[in-house]
């Protein structure tokens, strides 16, 4: 724990109160082994508010009329924005090579909808857009890609569309040169690809925010559930199941499994990639 957070008062039981409130409002769960990490991440916000005690900050988040504004600061402080282009690309290839053709064969007129539900700084939805463009899909069928994150800072960076070398560690130099322009501050994604993605703010725990986004054919929600409690995962996945267009496909991260947490989706394999299909809506 940093020295500045050690200067703040942490009354007994307060870390548990804050942890449970964070879980209730964001889905993120800091178990007993990570309580110090949570407290340390919040310490700058407590200090900026002029508080000397974390309990005062808890009361602000729980009861104050300005809490909604402060929750945005909390989401920015806690969000994990580590991602990169072409991450877990087998799932994107399965989408482009197999699932999109299957969708096109049974649909006419309506646009194909893809939602990147926890897009961080935008590498995932842009990867999807690049892969679709490489396969020529934008010329063959109408496609809508929406990307959201609960962090306003992350979405601000995604909207700017400028990335540094670390984001390209899994992307070939050929594709980088084709879709990005070099600038002094990094690499800027080409405007024709960047404009394929519509960016928004959405907290996965807030059903009113995700309902219009979840009415998609394909949802990518990868590497976010590893930070959620099991109850929060179940809550979010049930919302996905209710709002998705049938049959509805859900992609989660390689380190994540829904098998013990939901009966709404069944796991299947497509082109050596795992994907969950909405069981009830497909039926």
PDB file of C-alpha atoms in Angstrom:
ATOM      1  CA  UNK A   1       0.000   0.000   0.000  1.00  0.00           C
ATOM      2  CA  UNK A   2       1.349   3.449  -0.890  1.00  0.00           C
ATOM      3  CA  UNK A   3       2.411   5.940   1.764  1.00  0.00           C
ATOM      4  CA  UNK A   4      -0.363   8.378   0.937  1.00  0.00           C
ATOM      5  CA  UNK A   5      -3.052   5.750   1.444  1.00  0.00           C
ATOM      6  CA  UNK A   6      -1.424   4.847   4.770  1.00  0.00           C
ATOM      7  CA  UNK A   7      -2.053   8.428   5.879  1.00  0.00           C
ATOM      8  CA  UNK A   8      -5.798   7.923   5.503  1.00  0.00           C
ATOM      9  CA  UNK A   9      -7.987   6.446   8.225  1.00  0.00           C
ATOM     10  CA  UNK A  10      -9.480   3.045   7.435  1.00  0.00           C
ATOM     11  CA  UNK A  11     -11.971   2.165  10.210  1.00  0.00           C
ATOM     12  CA  UNK A  12     -12.485  -1.515  10.909  1.00  0.00           C
ATOM     13  CA  UNK A  13     -14.854  -3.134   8.439  1.00  0.00           C
ATOM     14  CA  UNK A  14     -14.730  -0.224   5.988  1.00  0.00           C
ATOM     15  CA  UNK A  15     -12.726  -2.080   3.349  1.00  0.00           C
ATOM     16  CA  UNK A  16     -15.422  -4.776   3.282  1.00  0.00           C
ATOM     17  CA  UNK A  17     -18.166  -2.170   2.931  1.00  0.00           C
ATOM     18  CA  UNK A  18     -16.341  -0.531   0.037  1.00  0.00           C
ATOM     19  CA  UNK A  19     -15.517  -3.864  -1.603  1.00  0.00           C
ATOM     20  CA  UNK A  20     -19.153  -4.980  -1.514  1.00  0.00           C
ATOM     21  CA  UNK A  21     -20.418  -1.641  -2.802  1.00  0.00           C
ATOM     22  CA  UNK A  22     -17.913  -1.715  -5.669  1.00  0.00           C
ATOM     23  CA  UNK A  23     -19.061  -5.230  -6.528  1.00  0.00           C
ATOM     24  CA  UNK A  24     -22.727  -4.224  -6.440  1.00  0.00           C
ATOM     25  CA  UNK A  25     -22.269  -1.223  -8.715  1.00  0.00           C
ATOM     26  CA  UNK A  26     -19.526  -2.402 -11.103  1.00  0.00           C
ATOM     27  CA  UNK A  27     -19.372  -6.202 -10.912  1.00  0.00           C
ATOM     28  CA  UNK A  28     -15.682  -6.076 -10.012  1.00  0.00           C
ATOM     29  CA  UNK A  29     -14.776  -8.095  -6.954  1.00  0.00           C
ATOM     30  CA  UNK A  30     -11.663  -7.615  -4.872  1.00  0.00           C
ATOM     31  CA  UNK A  31     -11.465 -10.669  -2.623  1.00  0.00           C
ATOM     32  CA  UNK A  32      -9.674 -10.632   0.706  1.00  0.00           C
ATOM     33  CA  UNK A  33      -6.300 -11.032  -0.936  1.00  0.00           C
ATOM     34  CA  UNK A  34      -6.821  -7.902  -3.043  1.00  0.00           C
ATOM     35  CA  UNK A  35      -8.433  -5.554  -0.540  1.00  0.00           C
ATOM     36  CA  UNK A  36      -5.211  -3.578  -0.160  1.00  0.00           C
ATOM     37  CA  UNK A  37      -5.059  -3.123  -3.929  1.00  0.00           C
ATOM     38  CA  UNK A  38      -8.607  -1.742  -3.989  1.00  0.00           C
ATOM     39  CA  UNK A  39      -7.934   0.668  -1.144  1.00  0.00           C
ATOM     40  CA  UNK A  40      -4.715   1.861  -2.748  1.00  0.00           C
ATOM     41  CA  UNK A  41      -6.406   2.501  -6.109  1.00  0.00           C
ATOM     42  CA  UNK A  42      -9.097   4.579  -4.393  1.00  0.00           C
ATOM     43  CA  UNK A  43      -6.729   6.598  -2.217  1.00  0.00           C
ATOM     44  CA  UNK A  44      -6.143   9.426  -4.751  1.00  0.00           C
ATOM     45  CA  UNK A  45      -9.910   9.897  -5.065  1.00  0.00           C
ATOM     46  CA  UNK A  46     -10.359  10.011  -1.294  1.00  0.00           C
ATOM     47  CA  UNK A  47      -7.624  12.623  -1.030  1.00  0.00           C
ATOM     48  CA  UNK A  48      -8.984  14.696  -3.930  1.00  0.00           C
ATOM     49  CA  UNK A  49     -12.330  14.866  -2.166  1.00  0.00           C
ATOM     50  CA  UNK A  50     -10.605  16.269   0.910  1.00  0.00           C
ATOM     51  CA  UNK A  51     -11.458  13.300   3.117  1.00  0.00           C
ATOM     52  CA  UNK A  52      -9.194  11.858   5.783  1.00  0.00           C
ATOM     53  CA  UNK A  53     -11.163   8.627   6.109  1.00  0.00           C
ATOM     54  CA  UNK A  54     -12.252   5.968   3.649  1.00  0.00           C
ATOM     55  CA  UNK A  55     -15.526   5.729   5.540  1.00  0.00           C
ATOM     56  CA  UNK A  56     -16.415   9.263   4.456  1.00  0.00           C
ATOM     57  CA  UNK A  57     -15.758   8.249   0.865  1.00  0.00           C
ATOM     58  CA  UNK A  58     -17.971   5.192   1.263  1.00  0.00           C
ATOM     59  CA  UNK A  59     -20.830   7.391   2.486  1.00  0.00           C
ATOM     60  CA  UNK A  60     -20.286   9.677  -0.515  1.00  0.00           C
ATOM     61  CA  UNK A  61     -20.545   6.788  -2.976  1.00  0.00           C
ATOM     62  CA  UNK A  62     -23.491   5.242  -1.177  1.00  0.00           C
ATOM     63  CA  UNK A  63     -25.664   8.235  -0.334  1.00  0.00           C
ATOM     64  CA  UNK A  64     -24.449  11.574  -1.742  1.00  0.00           C
ATOM     65  CA  UNK A  65     -26.344  13.349  -4.534  1.00  0.00           C
ATOM     66  CA  UNK A  66     -23.071  13.771  -6.445  1.00  0.00           C
ATOM     67  CA  UNK A  67     -22.313  10.049  -6.331  1.00  0.00           C
ATOM     68  CA  UNK A  68     -23.019   9.405 -10.012  1.00  0.00           C
ATOM     69  CA  UNK A  69     -20.230  11.760 -11.051  1.00  0.00           C
ATOM     70  CA  UNK A  70     -17.871  10.190  -8.542  1.00  0.00           C
ATOM     71  CA  UNK A  71     -18.654   6.687  -9.784  1.00  0.00           C
ATOM     72  CA  UNK A  72     -17.166   7.654 -13.142  1.00  0.00           C
ATOM     73  CA  UNK A  73     -13.927   8.489 -11.327  1.00  0.00           C
ATOM     74  CA  UNK A  74     -14.085   5.127  -9.568  1.00  0.00           C
ATOM     75  CA  UNK A  75     -14.512   3.275 -12.855  1.00  0.00           C
ATOM     76  CA  UNK A  76     -11.526   5.092 -14.327  1.00  0.00           C
ATOM     77  CA  UNK A  77      -9.406   4.294 -11.275  1.00  0.00           C
ATOM     78  CA  UNK A  78     -10.282   0.591 -11.234  1.00  0.00           C
ATOM     79  CA  UNK A  79     -10.512  -0.261 -14.938  1.00  0.00           C
ATOM     80  CA  UNK A  80      -7.836  -2.457 -16.471  1.00  0.00           C
ATOM     81  CA  UNK A  81      -6.859  -1.155 -19.908  1.00  0.00           C
ATOM     82  CA  UNK A  82      -4.255  -3.757 -20.856  1.00  0.00           C
ATOM     83  CA  UNK A  83      -5.105  -5.080 -24.303  1.00  0.00           C
ATOM     84  CA  UNK A  84      -3.658  -5.243 -27.808  1.00  0.00           C
ATOM     85  CA  UNK A  85      -4.544  -5.848 -31.449  1.00  0.00           C
ATOM     86  CA  UNK A  86      -5.130  -9.384 -32.754  1.00  0.00           C
ATOM     87  CA  UNK A  87      -5.601 -10.724 -29.203  1.00  0.00           C
ATOM     88  CA  UNK A  88      -7.114 -14.243 -29.108  1.00  0.00           C
ATOM     89  CA  UNK A  89      -7.530 -13.945 -32.854  1.00  0.00           C
ATOM     90  CA  UNK A  90      -8.927 -17.466 -33.373  1.00  0.00           C
ATOM     91  CA  UNK A  91     -12.335 -16.273 -32.166  1.00  0.00           C
ATOM     92  CA  UNK A  92     -12.315 -13.334 -34.556  1.00  0.00           C
ATOM     93  CA  UNK A  93     -11.318 -15.643 -37.402  1.00  0.00           C
ATOM     94  CA  UNK A  94     -14.213 -17.972 -36.529  1.00  0.00           C
ATOM     95  CA  UNK A  95     -16.547 -14.982 -36.645  1.00  0.00           C
ATOM     96  CA  UNK A  96     -15.288 -13.762 -40.017  1.00  0.00           C
ATOM     97  CA  UNK A  97     -14.756 -17.075 -41.774  1.00  0.00           C
ATOM     98  CA  UNK A  98     -17.709 -19.141 -40.520  1.00  0.00           C
ATOM     99  CA  UNK A  99     -20.274 -17.341 -38.372  1.00  0.00           C
ATOM    100  CA  UNK A 100     -20.751 -14.259 -40.552  1.00  0.00           C
ATOM    101  CA  UNK A 101     -21.332 -16.378 -43.689  1.00  0.00           C
ATOM    102  CA  UNK A 102     -23.854 -18.469 -41.733  1.00  0.00           C
ATOM    103  CA  UNK A 103     -25.572 -15.289 -40.542  1.00  0.00           C
ATOM    104  CA  UNK A 104     -25.710 -13.866 -44.067  1.00  0.00           C
ATOM    105  CA  UNK A 105     -27.251 -17.088 -45.412  1.00  0.00           C
ATOM    106  CA  UNK A 106     -30.252 -16.779 -43.093  1.00  0.00           C
ATOM    107  CA  UNK A 107     -30.648 -12.984 -43.053  1.00  0.00           C
ATOM    108  CA  UNK A 108     -31.581 -10.462 -45.703  1.00  0.00           C
ATOM    109  CA  UNK A 109     -31.975  -6.752 -45.283  1.00  0.00           C
ATOM    110  CA  UNK A 110     -31.182  -6.262 -41.586  1.00  0.00           C
ATOM    111  CA  UNK A 111     -27.656  -5.232 -40.602  1.00  0.00           C
ATOM    112  CA  UNK A 112     -25.344  -7.610 -38.780  1.00  0.00           C
ATOM    113  CA  UNK A 113     -24.696  -6.266 -35.280  1.00  0.00           C
ATOM    114  CA  UNK A 114     -21.540  -6.816 -33.241  1.00  0.00           C
ATOM    115  CA  UNK A 115     -20.988  -5.451 -29.740  1.00  0.00           C
ATOM    116  CA  UNK A 116     -17.580  -5.269 -28.075  1.00  0.00           C
ATOM    117  CA  UNK A 117     -18.887  -5.043 -24.520  1.00  0.00           C
ATOM    118  CA  UNK A 118     -15.724  -4.164 -22.613  1.00  0.00           C
ATOM    119  CA  UNK A 119     -13.517  -2.655 -25.281  1.00  0.00           C
ATOM    120  CA  UNK A 120     -11.010  -0.808 -23.062  1.00  0.00           C
ATOM    121  CA  UNK A 121      -9.037   1.482 -25.399  1.00  0.00           C
ATOM    122  CA  UNK A 122     -10.526   0.022 -28.572  1.00  0.00           C
ATOM    123  CA  UNK A 123      -8.092  -2.593 -29.843  1.00  0.00           C
ATOM    124  CA  UNK A 124     -10.667  -5.404 -29.850  1.00  0.00           C
ATOM    125  CA  UNK A 125     -13.422  -3.754 -31.962  1.00  0.00           C
ATOM    126  CA  UNK A 126     -10.821  -2.326 -34.336  1.00  0.00           C
ATOM    127  CA  UNK A 127      -9.336  -5.810 -34.712  1.00  0.00           C
ATOM    128  CA  UNK A 128     -12.800  -7.076 -35.630  1.00  0.00           C
ATOM    129  CA  UNK A 129     -13.260  -4.242 -38.128  1.00  0.00           C
ATOM    130  CA  UNK A 130      -9.873  -4.892 -39.731  1.00  0.00           C
ATOM    131  CA  UNK A 131     -10.539  -8.643 -40.006  1.00  0.00           C
ATOM    132  CA  UNK A 132     -13.951  -8.029 -41.579  1.00  0.00           C
ATOM    133  CA  UNK A 133     -12.446  -5.544 -43.995  1.00  0.00           C
ATOM    134  CA  UNK A 134      -9.656  -7.943 -44.950  1.00  0.00           C
ATOM    135  CA  UNK A 135     -12.331 -10.510 -45.862  1.00  0.00           C
ATOM    136  CA  UNK A 136     -14.334  -7.950 -47.845  1.00  0.00           C
ATOM    137  CA  UNK A 137     -17.429  -8.169 -45.671  1.00  0.00           C
ATOM    138  CA  UNK A 138     -18.180  -4.443 -45.519  1.00  0.00           C
ATOM    139  CA  UNK A 139     -18.787  -4.489 -49.272  1.00  0.00           C
ATOM    140  CA  UNK A 140     -21.083  -7.528 -49.068  1.00  0.00           C
ATOM    141  CA  UNK A 141     -23.444  -6.854 -46.163  1.00  0.00           C
ATOM    142  CA  UNK A 142     -24.392  -4.004 -43.798  1.00  0.00           C
ATOM    143  CA  UNK A 143     -22.486  -4.336 -40.519  1.00  0.00           C
ATOM    144  CA  UNK A 144     -22.798  -2.313 -37.324  1.00  0.00           C
ATOM    145  CA  UNK A 145     -20.002  -2.487 -34.734  1.00  0.00           C
ATOM    146  CA  UNK A 146     -20.604  -0.887 -31.341  1.00  0.00           C
ATOM    147  CA  UNK A 147     -17.935  -0.740 -28.649  1.00  0.00           C
ATOM    148  CA  UNK A 148     -18.412   0.279 -25.037  1.00  0.00           C
ATOM    149  CA  UNK A 149     -16.546   0.459 -21.767  1.00  0.00           C
ATOM    150  CA  UNK A 150     -17.397   1.682 -18.294  1.00  0.00           C
ATOM    151  CA  UNK A 151     -14.268   3.846 -18.216  1.00  0.00           C
ATOM    152  CA  UNK A 152     -14.620   7.290 -19.778  1.00  0.00           C
ATOM    153  CA  UNK A 153     -10.824   7.563 -19.936  1.00  0.00           C
ATOM    154  CA  UNK A 154     -10.612   4.357 -21.961  1.00  0.00           C
ATOM    155  CA  UNK A 155     -13.290   5.470 -24.409  1.00  0.00           C
ATOM    156  CA  UNK A 156     -11.635   8.868 -24.792  1.00  0.00           C
ATOM    157  CA  UNK A 157      -8.457   7.099 -25.867  1.00  0.00           C
ATOM    158  CA  UNK A 158     -10.397   4.811 -28.209  1.00  0.00           C
ATOM    159  CA  UNK A 159     -12.079   7.819 -29.834  1.00  0.00           C
ATOM    160  CA  UNK A 160      -8.659   9.420 -30.457  1.00  0.00           C
ATOM    161  CA  UNK A 161      -7.506   6.227 -32.161  1.00  0.00           C
ATOM    162  CA  UNK A 162      -3.778   6.646 -31.475  1.00  0.00           C
ATOM    163  CA  UNK A 163      -1.767   3.638 -30.279  1.00  0.00           C
ATOM    164  CA  UNK A 164       1.810   2.955 -29.233  1.00  0.00           C
ATOM    165  CA  UNK A 165       4.080   0.078 -30.203  1.00  0.00           C
ATOM    166  CA  UNK A 166       2.996  -2.182 -27.337  1.00  0.00           C
ATOM    167  CA  UNK A 167      -0.519  -2.420 -28.782  1.00  0.00           C
ATOM    168  CA  UNK A 168       0.890  -3.994 -31.976  1.00  0.00           C
ATOM    169  CA  UNK A 169       2.864  -6.839 -30.415  1.00  0.00           C
ATOM    170  CA  UNK A 170       0.587  -9.453 -31.999  1.00  0.00           C
ATOM    171  CA  UNK A 171      -0.221  -7.627 -35.238  1.00  0.00           C
ATOM    172  CA  UNK A 172       1.902  -8.111 -38.348  1.00  0.00           C
ATOM    173  CA  UNK A 173       3.860  -5.076 -39.606  1.00  0.00           C
ATOM    174  CA  UNK A 174       2.035  -5.455 -42.928  1.00  0.00           C
ATOM    175  CA  UNK A 175      -1.399  -4.994 -41.339  1.00  0.00           C
ATOM    176  CA  UNK A 176      -0.133  -2.193 -39.118  1.00  0.00           C
ATOM    177  CA  UNK A 177       1.201  -0.301 -42.125  1.00  0.00           C
ATOM    178  CA  UNK A 178      -2.020  -0.939 -44.044  1.00  0.00           C
ATOM    179  CA  UNK A 179      -4.413   0.316 -41.387  1.00  0.00           C
ATOM    180  CA  UNK A 180      -2.401   2.825 -39.326  1.00  0.00           C
ATOM    181  CA  UNK A 181      -0.503   6.025 -40.091  1.00  0.00           C
ATOM    182  CA  UNK A 182       2.664   6.834 -38.189  1.00  0.00           C
ATOM    183  CA  UNK A 183       2.644  10.053 -36.154  1.00  0.00           C
ATOM    184  CA  UNK A 184       4.951  11.586 -33.591  1.00  0.00           C
ATOM    185  CA  UNK A 185       2.690  10.429 -30.766  1.00  0.00           C
ATOM    186  CA  UNK A 186       2.190   6.906 -32.103  1.00  0.00           C
ATOM    187  CA  UNK A 187       0.131   5.174 -34.777  1.00  0.00           C
ATOM    188  CA  UNK A 188      -3.270   6.563 -35.776  1.00  0.00           C
ATOM    189  CA  UNK A 189      -5.871   4.121 -37.089  1.00  0.00           C
ATOM    190  CA  UNK A 190      -7.129   4.900 -40.563  1.00  0.00           C
ATOM    191  CA  UNK A 191     -10.324   6.949 -40.505  1.00  0.00           C
ATOM    192  CA  UNK A 192     -12.259   4.573 -42.778  1.00  0.00           C
ATOM    193  CA  UNK A 193     -11.706   1.730 -40.270  1.00  0.00           C
ATOM    194  CA  UNK A 194     -12.104   3.860 -37.143  1.00  0.00           C
ATOM    195  CA  UNK A 195     -15.449   5.166 -38.396  1.00  0.00           C
ATOM    196  CA  UNK A 196     -16.770   1.605 -38.614  1.00  0.00           C
ATOM    197  CA  UNK A 197     -16.971   1.538 -34.803  1.00  0.00           C
ATOM    198  CA  UNK A 198     -19.449   3.528 -32.720  1.00  0.00           C
ATOM    199  CA  UNK A 199     -18.121   4.252 -29.239  1.00  0.00           C
ATOM    200  CA  UNK A 200     -20.165   4.571 -26.038  1.00  0.00           C
ATOM    201  CA  UNK A 201     -20.023   4.400 -22.242  1.00  0.00           C
ATOM    202  CA  UNK A 202     -21.778   1.474 -20.564  1.00  0.00           C
ATOM    203  CA  UNK A 203     -21.575  -0.233 -17.184  1.00  0.00           C
ATOM    204  CA  UNK A 204     -22.249  -3.948 -17.696  1.00  0.00           C
ATOM    205  CA  UNK A 205     -24.063  -4.128 -14.351  1.00  0.00           C
ATOM    206  CA  UNK A 206     -26.557  -1.439 -15.379  1.00  0.00           C
ATOM    207  CA  UNK A 207     -29.161  -3.217 -17.497  1.00  0.00           C
ATOM    208  CA  UNK A 208     -30.678   0.057 -18.695  1.00  0.00           C
ATOM    209  CA  UNK A 209     -27.324   0.960 -20.253  1.00  0.00           C
ATOM    210  CA  UNK A 210     -26.589  -2.376 -21.895  1.00  0.00           C
ATOM    211  CA  UNK A 211     -30.090  -3.292 -23.145  1.00  0.00           C
ATOM    212  CA  UNK A 212     -29.867  -1.342 -26.434  1.00  0.00           C
ATOM    213  CA  UNK A 213     -26.310  -2.570 -27.022  1.00  0.00           C
ATOM    214  CA  UNK A 214     -27.006  -6.220 -26.253  1.00  0.00           C
ATOM    215  CA  UNK A 215     -29.590  -6.531 -29.029  1.00  0.00           C
ATOM    216  CA  UNK A 216     -26.738  -7.801 -31.164  1.00  0.00           C
ATOM    217  CA  UNK A 217     -26.032 -10.957 -33.120  1.00  0.00           C
ATOM    218  CA  UNK A 218     -22.538 -11.323 -31.673  1.00  0.00           C
ATOM    219  CA  UNK A 219     -21.227 -10.095 -28.339  1.00  0.00           C
ATOM    220  CA  UNK A 220     -17.538 -10.010 -27.442  1.00  0.00           C
ATOM    221  CA  UNK A 221     -17.097  -9.729 -23.671  1.00  0.00           C
ATOM    222  CA  UNK A 222     -13.574 -10.978 -23.234  1.00  0.00           C
ATOM    223  CA  UNK A 223     -11.176 -10.763 -20.307  1.00  0.00           C
ATOM    224  CA  UNK A 224     -13.532  -8.759 -18.102  1.00  0.00           C
ATOM    225  CA  UNK A 225     -15.284 -11.542 -16.189  1.00  0.00           C
ATOM    226  CA  UNK A 226     -11.958 -12.512 -14.598  1.00  0.00           C
ATOM    227  CA  UNK A 227     -12.404  -9.383 -12.460  1.00  0.00           C
ATOM    228  CA  UNK A 228     -16.090 -10.032 -11.617  1.00  0.00           C
ATOM    229  CA  UNK A 229     -17.758 -11.987  -8.847  1.00  0.00           C
ATOM    230  CA  UNK A 230     -19.667 -15.092  -9.892  1.00  0.00           C
ATOM    231  CA  UNK A 231     -22.984 -13.473  -9.003  1.00  0.00           C
ATOM    232  CA  UNK A 232     -22.158 -10.438 -11.164  1.00  0.00           C
ATOM    233  CA  UNK A 233     -21.159 -12.655 -14.090  1.00  0.00           C
ATOM    234  CA  UNK A 234     -24.443 -14.536 -13.851  1.00  0.00           C
ATOM    235  CA  UNK A 235     -26.379 -11.277 -13.737  1.00  0.00           C
ATOM    236  CA  UNK A 236     -24.653  -9.867 -16.829  1.00  0.00           C
ATOM    237  CA  UNK A 237     -24.906 -13.081 -18.832  1.00  0.00           C
ATOM    238  CA  UNK A 238     -28.639 -13.370 -18.102  1.00  0.00           C
ATOM    239  CA  UNK A 239     -29.074  -9.854 -19.453  1.00  0.00           C
ATOM    240  CA  UNK A 240     -27.157 -10.784 -22.582  1.00  0.00           C
ATOM    241  CA  UNK A 241     -29.384 -13.817 -23.081  1.00  0.00           C
ATOM    242  CA  UNK A 242     -32.587 -11.778 -22.799  1.00  0.00           C
ATOM    243  CA  UNK A 243     -31.613  -9.062 -25.244  1.00  0.00           C
ATOM    244  CA  UNK A 244     -29.547 -10.824 -27.922  1.00  0.00           C
ATOM    245  CA  UNK A 245     -31.017 -11.432 -31.342  1.00  0.00           C
ATOM    246  CA  UNK A 246     -31.456 -15.166 -31.976  1.00  0.00           C
ATOM    247  CA  UNK A 247     -29.527 -17.340 -32.104  1.00  0.00           C
ATOM    248  CA  UNK A 248     -26.955 -15.073 -30.433  1.00  0.00           C
ATOM    249  CA  UNK A 249     -23.251 -15.806 -29.993  1.00  0.00           C
ATOM    250  CA  UNK A 250     -21.150 -14.766 -26.988  1.00  0.00           C
ATOM    251  CA  UNK A 251     -17.341 -14.724 -26.969  1.00  0.00           C
ATOM    252  CA  UNK A 252     -15.493 -14.659 -23.637  1.00  0.00           C
ATOM    253  CA  UNK A 253     -11.768 -14.802 -22.877  1.00  0.00           C
ATOM    254  CA  UNK A 254      -9.710 -17.974 -23.006  1.00  0.00           C
ATOM    255  CA  UNK A 255      -9.227 -17.870 -19.228  1.00  0.00           C
ATOM    256  CA  UNK A 256     -12.961 -17.475 -18.574  1.00  0.00           C
ATOM    257  CA  UNK A 257     -15.643 -20.160 -18.337  1.00  0.00           C
ATOM    258  CA  UNK A 258     -19.400 -19.836 -17.963  1.00  0.00           C
ATOM    259  CA  UNK A 259     -20.126 -23.555 -17.622  1.00  0.00           C
ATOM    260  CA  UNK A 260     -20.779 -23.460 -13.866  1.00  0.00           C
ATOM    261  CA  UNK A 261     -22.423 -20.058 -13.884  1.00  0.00           C
ATOM    262  CA  UNK A 262     -25.245 -20.147 -16.433  1.00  0.00           C
ATOM    263  CA  UNK A 263     -27.616 -22.429 -18.265  1.00  0.00           C
ATOM    264  CA  UNK A 264     -28.570 -19.695 -20.723  1.00  0.00           C
ATOM    265  CA  UNK A 265     -25.678 -20.477 -23.069  1.00  0.00           C
ATOM    266  CA  UNK A 266     -24.168 -23.675 -24.345  1.00  0.00           C
ATOM    267  CA  UNK A 267     -20.500 -23.979 -25.277  1.00  0.00           C
ATOM    268  CA  UNK A 268     -19.601 -24.966 -28.813  1.00  0.00           C
ATOM    269  CA  UNK A 269     -16.473 -25.036 -30.940  1.00  0.00           C
ATOM    270  CA  UNK A 270     -16.193 -23.197 -34.237  1.00  0.00           C
ATOM    271  CA  UNK A 271     -12.984 -23.463 -36.260  1.00  0.00           C
ATOM    272  CA  UNK A 272     -10.911 -24.393 -33.200  1.00  0.00           C
ATOM    273  CA  UNK A 273     -12.347 -21.459 -31.230  1.00  0.00           C
ATOM    274  CA  UNK A 274     -14.809 -21.670 -28.349  1.00  0.00           C
ATOM    275  CA  UNK A 275     -18.020 -19.663 -28.432  1.00  0.00           C
ATOM    276  CA  UNK A 276     -21.227 -19.693 -26.377  1.00  0.00           C
ATOM    277  CA  UNK A 277     -24.553 -19.842 -28.180  1.00  0.00           C
ATOM    278  CA  UNK A 278     -27.736 -18.528 -26.571  1.00  0.00           C
ATOM    279  CA  UNK A 279     -29.549 -21.779 -25.828  1.00  0.00           C
ATOM    280  CA  UNK A 280     -33.078 -20.494 -25.217  1.00  0.00           C
ATOM    281  CA  UNK A 281     -33.195 -17.948 -28.044  1.00  0.00           C
ATOM    282  CA  UNK A 282     -31.668 -20.400 -30.521  1.00  0.00           C
ATOM    283  CA  UNK A 283     -34.345 -22.949 -29.659  1.00  0.00           C
TER     284      UNK A 283
END
